[in-house]
PDB file of C-alpha atoms in Angstrom:
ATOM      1  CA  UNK A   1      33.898  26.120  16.233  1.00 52.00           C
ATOM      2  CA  UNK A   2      36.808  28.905  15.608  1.00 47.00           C
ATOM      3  CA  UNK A   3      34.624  29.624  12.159  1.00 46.00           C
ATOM      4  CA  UNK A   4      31.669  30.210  14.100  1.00 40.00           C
ATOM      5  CA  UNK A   5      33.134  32.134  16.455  1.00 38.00           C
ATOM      6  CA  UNK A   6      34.936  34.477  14.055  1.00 38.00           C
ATOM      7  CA  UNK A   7      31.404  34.358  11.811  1.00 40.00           C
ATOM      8  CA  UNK A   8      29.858  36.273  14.839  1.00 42.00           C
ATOM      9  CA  UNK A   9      32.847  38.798  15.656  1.00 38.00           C
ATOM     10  CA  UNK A  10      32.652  39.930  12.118  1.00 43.00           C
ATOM     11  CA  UNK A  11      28.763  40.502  11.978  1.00 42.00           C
ATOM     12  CA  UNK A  12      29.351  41.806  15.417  1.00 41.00           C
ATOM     13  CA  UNK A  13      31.931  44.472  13.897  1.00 37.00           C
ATOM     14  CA  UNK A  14      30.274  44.998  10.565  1.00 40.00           C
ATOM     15  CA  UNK A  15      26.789  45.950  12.622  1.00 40.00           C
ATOM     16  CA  UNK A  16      28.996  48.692  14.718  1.00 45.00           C
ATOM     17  CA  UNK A  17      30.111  50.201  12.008  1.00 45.00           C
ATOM     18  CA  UNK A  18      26.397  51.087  10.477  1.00 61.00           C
ATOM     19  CA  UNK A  19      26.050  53.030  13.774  1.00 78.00           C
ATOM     20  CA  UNK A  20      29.334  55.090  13.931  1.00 66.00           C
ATOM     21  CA  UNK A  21      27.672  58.302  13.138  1.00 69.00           C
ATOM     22  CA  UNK A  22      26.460  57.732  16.917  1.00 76.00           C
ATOM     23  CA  UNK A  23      28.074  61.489  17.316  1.00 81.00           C
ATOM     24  CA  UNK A  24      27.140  62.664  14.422  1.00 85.00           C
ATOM     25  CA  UNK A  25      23.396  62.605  15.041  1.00 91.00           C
ATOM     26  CA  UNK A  26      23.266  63.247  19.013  1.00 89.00           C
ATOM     27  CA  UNK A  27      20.757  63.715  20.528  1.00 91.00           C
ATOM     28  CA  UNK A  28      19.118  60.750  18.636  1.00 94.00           C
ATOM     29  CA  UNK A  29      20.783  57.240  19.195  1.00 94.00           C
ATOM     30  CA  UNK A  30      21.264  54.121  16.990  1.00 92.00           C
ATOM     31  CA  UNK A  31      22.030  50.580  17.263  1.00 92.00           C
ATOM     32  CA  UNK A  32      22.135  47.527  14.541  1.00 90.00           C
ATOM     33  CA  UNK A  33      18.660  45.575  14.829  1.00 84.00           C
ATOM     34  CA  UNK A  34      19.181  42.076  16.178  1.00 81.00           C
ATOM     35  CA  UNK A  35      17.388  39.842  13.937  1.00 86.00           C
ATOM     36  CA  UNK A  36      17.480  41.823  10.784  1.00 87.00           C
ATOM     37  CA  UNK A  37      20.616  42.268   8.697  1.00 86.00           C
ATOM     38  CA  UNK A  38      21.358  45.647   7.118  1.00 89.00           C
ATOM     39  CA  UNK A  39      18.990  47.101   9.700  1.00 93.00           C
ATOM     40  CA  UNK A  40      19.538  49.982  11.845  1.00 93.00           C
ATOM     41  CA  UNK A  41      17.260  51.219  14.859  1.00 95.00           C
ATOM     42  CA  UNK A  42      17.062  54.952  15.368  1.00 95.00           C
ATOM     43  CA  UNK A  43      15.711  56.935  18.548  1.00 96.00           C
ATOM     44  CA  UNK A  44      15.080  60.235  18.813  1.00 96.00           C
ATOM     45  CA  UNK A  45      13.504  61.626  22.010  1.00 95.00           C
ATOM     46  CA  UNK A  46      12.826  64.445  22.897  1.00 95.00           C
ATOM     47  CA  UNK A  47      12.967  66.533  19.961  1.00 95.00           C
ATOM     48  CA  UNK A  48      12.669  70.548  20.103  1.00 94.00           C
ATOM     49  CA  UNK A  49      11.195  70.087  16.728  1.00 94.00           C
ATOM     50  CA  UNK A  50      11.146  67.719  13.491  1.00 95.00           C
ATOM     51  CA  UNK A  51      13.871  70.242  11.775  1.00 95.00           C
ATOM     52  CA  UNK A  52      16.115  68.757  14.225  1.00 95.00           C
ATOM     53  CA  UNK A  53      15.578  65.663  13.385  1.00 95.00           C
ATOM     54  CA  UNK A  54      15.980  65.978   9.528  1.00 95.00           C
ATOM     55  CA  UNK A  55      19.175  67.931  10.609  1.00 94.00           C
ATOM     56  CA  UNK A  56      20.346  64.931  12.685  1.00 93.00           C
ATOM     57  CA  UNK A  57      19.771  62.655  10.646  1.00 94.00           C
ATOM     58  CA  UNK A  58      20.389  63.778   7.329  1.00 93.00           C
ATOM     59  CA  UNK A  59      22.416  62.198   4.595  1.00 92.00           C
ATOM     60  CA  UNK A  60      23.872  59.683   7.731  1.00 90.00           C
ATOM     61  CA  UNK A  61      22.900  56.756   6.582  1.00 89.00           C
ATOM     62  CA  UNK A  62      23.323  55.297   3.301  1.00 88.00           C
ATOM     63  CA  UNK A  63      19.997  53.900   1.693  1.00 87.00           C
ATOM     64  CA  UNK A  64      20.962  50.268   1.467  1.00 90.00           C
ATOM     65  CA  UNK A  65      20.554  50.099   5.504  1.00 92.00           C
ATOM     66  CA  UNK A  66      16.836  49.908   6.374  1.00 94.00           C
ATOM     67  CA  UNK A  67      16.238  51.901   9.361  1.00 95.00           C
ATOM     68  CA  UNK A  68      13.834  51.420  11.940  1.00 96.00           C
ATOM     69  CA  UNK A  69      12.859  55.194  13.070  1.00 97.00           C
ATOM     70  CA  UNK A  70      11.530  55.941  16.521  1.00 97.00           C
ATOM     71  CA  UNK A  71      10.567  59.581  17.367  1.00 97.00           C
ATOM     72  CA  UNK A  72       9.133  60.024  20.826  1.00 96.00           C
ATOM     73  CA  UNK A  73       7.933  63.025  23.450  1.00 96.00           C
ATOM     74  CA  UNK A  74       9.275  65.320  20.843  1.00 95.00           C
ATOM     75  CA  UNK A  75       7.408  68.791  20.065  1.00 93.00           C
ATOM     76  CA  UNK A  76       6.697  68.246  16.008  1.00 93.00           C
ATOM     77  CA  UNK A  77       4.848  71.105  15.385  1.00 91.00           C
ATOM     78  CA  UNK A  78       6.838  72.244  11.503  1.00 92.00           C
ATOM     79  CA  UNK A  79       6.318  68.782  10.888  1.00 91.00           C
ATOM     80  CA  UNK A  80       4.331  70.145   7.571  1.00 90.00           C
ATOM     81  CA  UNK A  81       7.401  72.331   6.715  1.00 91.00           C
ATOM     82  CA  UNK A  82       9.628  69.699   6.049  1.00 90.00           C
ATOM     83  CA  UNK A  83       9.314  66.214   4.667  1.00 92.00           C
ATOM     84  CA  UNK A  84      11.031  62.300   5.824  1.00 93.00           C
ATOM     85  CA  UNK A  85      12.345  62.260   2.046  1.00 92.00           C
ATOM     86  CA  UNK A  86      14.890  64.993   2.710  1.00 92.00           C
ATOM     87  CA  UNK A  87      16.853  62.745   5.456  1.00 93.00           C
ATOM     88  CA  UNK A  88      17.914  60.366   2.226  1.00 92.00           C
ATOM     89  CA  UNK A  89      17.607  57.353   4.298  1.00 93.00           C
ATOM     90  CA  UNK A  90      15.384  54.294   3.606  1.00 94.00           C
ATOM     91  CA  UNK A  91      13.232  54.311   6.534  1.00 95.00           C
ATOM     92  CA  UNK A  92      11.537  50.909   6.597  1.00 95.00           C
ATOM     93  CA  UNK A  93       9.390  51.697  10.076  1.00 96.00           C
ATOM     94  CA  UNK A  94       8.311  54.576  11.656  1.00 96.00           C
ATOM     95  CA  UNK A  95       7.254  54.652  14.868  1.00 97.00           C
ATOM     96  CA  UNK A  96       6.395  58.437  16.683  1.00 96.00           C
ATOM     97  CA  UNK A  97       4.964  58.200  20.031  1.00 94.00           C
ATOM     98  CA  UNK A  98       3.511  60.976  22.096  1.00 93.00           C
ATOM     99  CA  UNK A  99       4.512  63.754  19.962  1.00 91.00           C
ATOM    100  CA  UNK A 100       2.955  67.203  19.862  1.00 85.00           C
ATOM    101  CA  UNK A 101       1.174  66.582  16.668  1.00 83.00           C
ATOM    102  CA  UNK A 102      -1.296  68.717  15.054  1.00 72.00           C
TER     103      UNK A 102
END
């Protein structure tokens, strides 16, 4: 029972530490995805623009998480000036949800 209990402290602790860039890419959030291991969810909401996103989110995460990237009533309109691929993340799903798209 102690070896189970320990089993789950340590995922517990190893999942917090994939998210402790939580400052470091404010205003978007993260937390470790419950089912999946080396899996990450991101929100962003509200977004001025996708710029701030990239610049949020940029070289945070190391690409053997997968992430799980929502971005939702966020004004994307430079979306075309900038691309996913410059984040350097492995973004598994991507979820955007009443954006200003164009």
């Amino acid at each position: 029972m102690a070896t189970l209990l320990y089993t789950i402290i340590g995922m517990t602790a190893s999942a917090s530490l994939n998210c402790a860039v939580r400052r470091e890419i404010s205003p978007c959030t993260c937390s470790p995805h419950g089912f999946f291991a080396n899996t990450i969810e991101v929100k962003c909401e509200q977004m001025e623009s996708f710029h701030q996103v990239v610049d949020a989110l940029q070289d945070r995460f190391t690409p053997d998480y997968n992430i799980w990237l929502t971005i939702s009533h966020s004004q994307l309109l430079d979306l075309a000036s900038q691309s996913f691929y410059e984040m350097n993340m492995n973004i598994k799903t991507l979820k955007m949800n009443y954006d200003n798209l164009r």
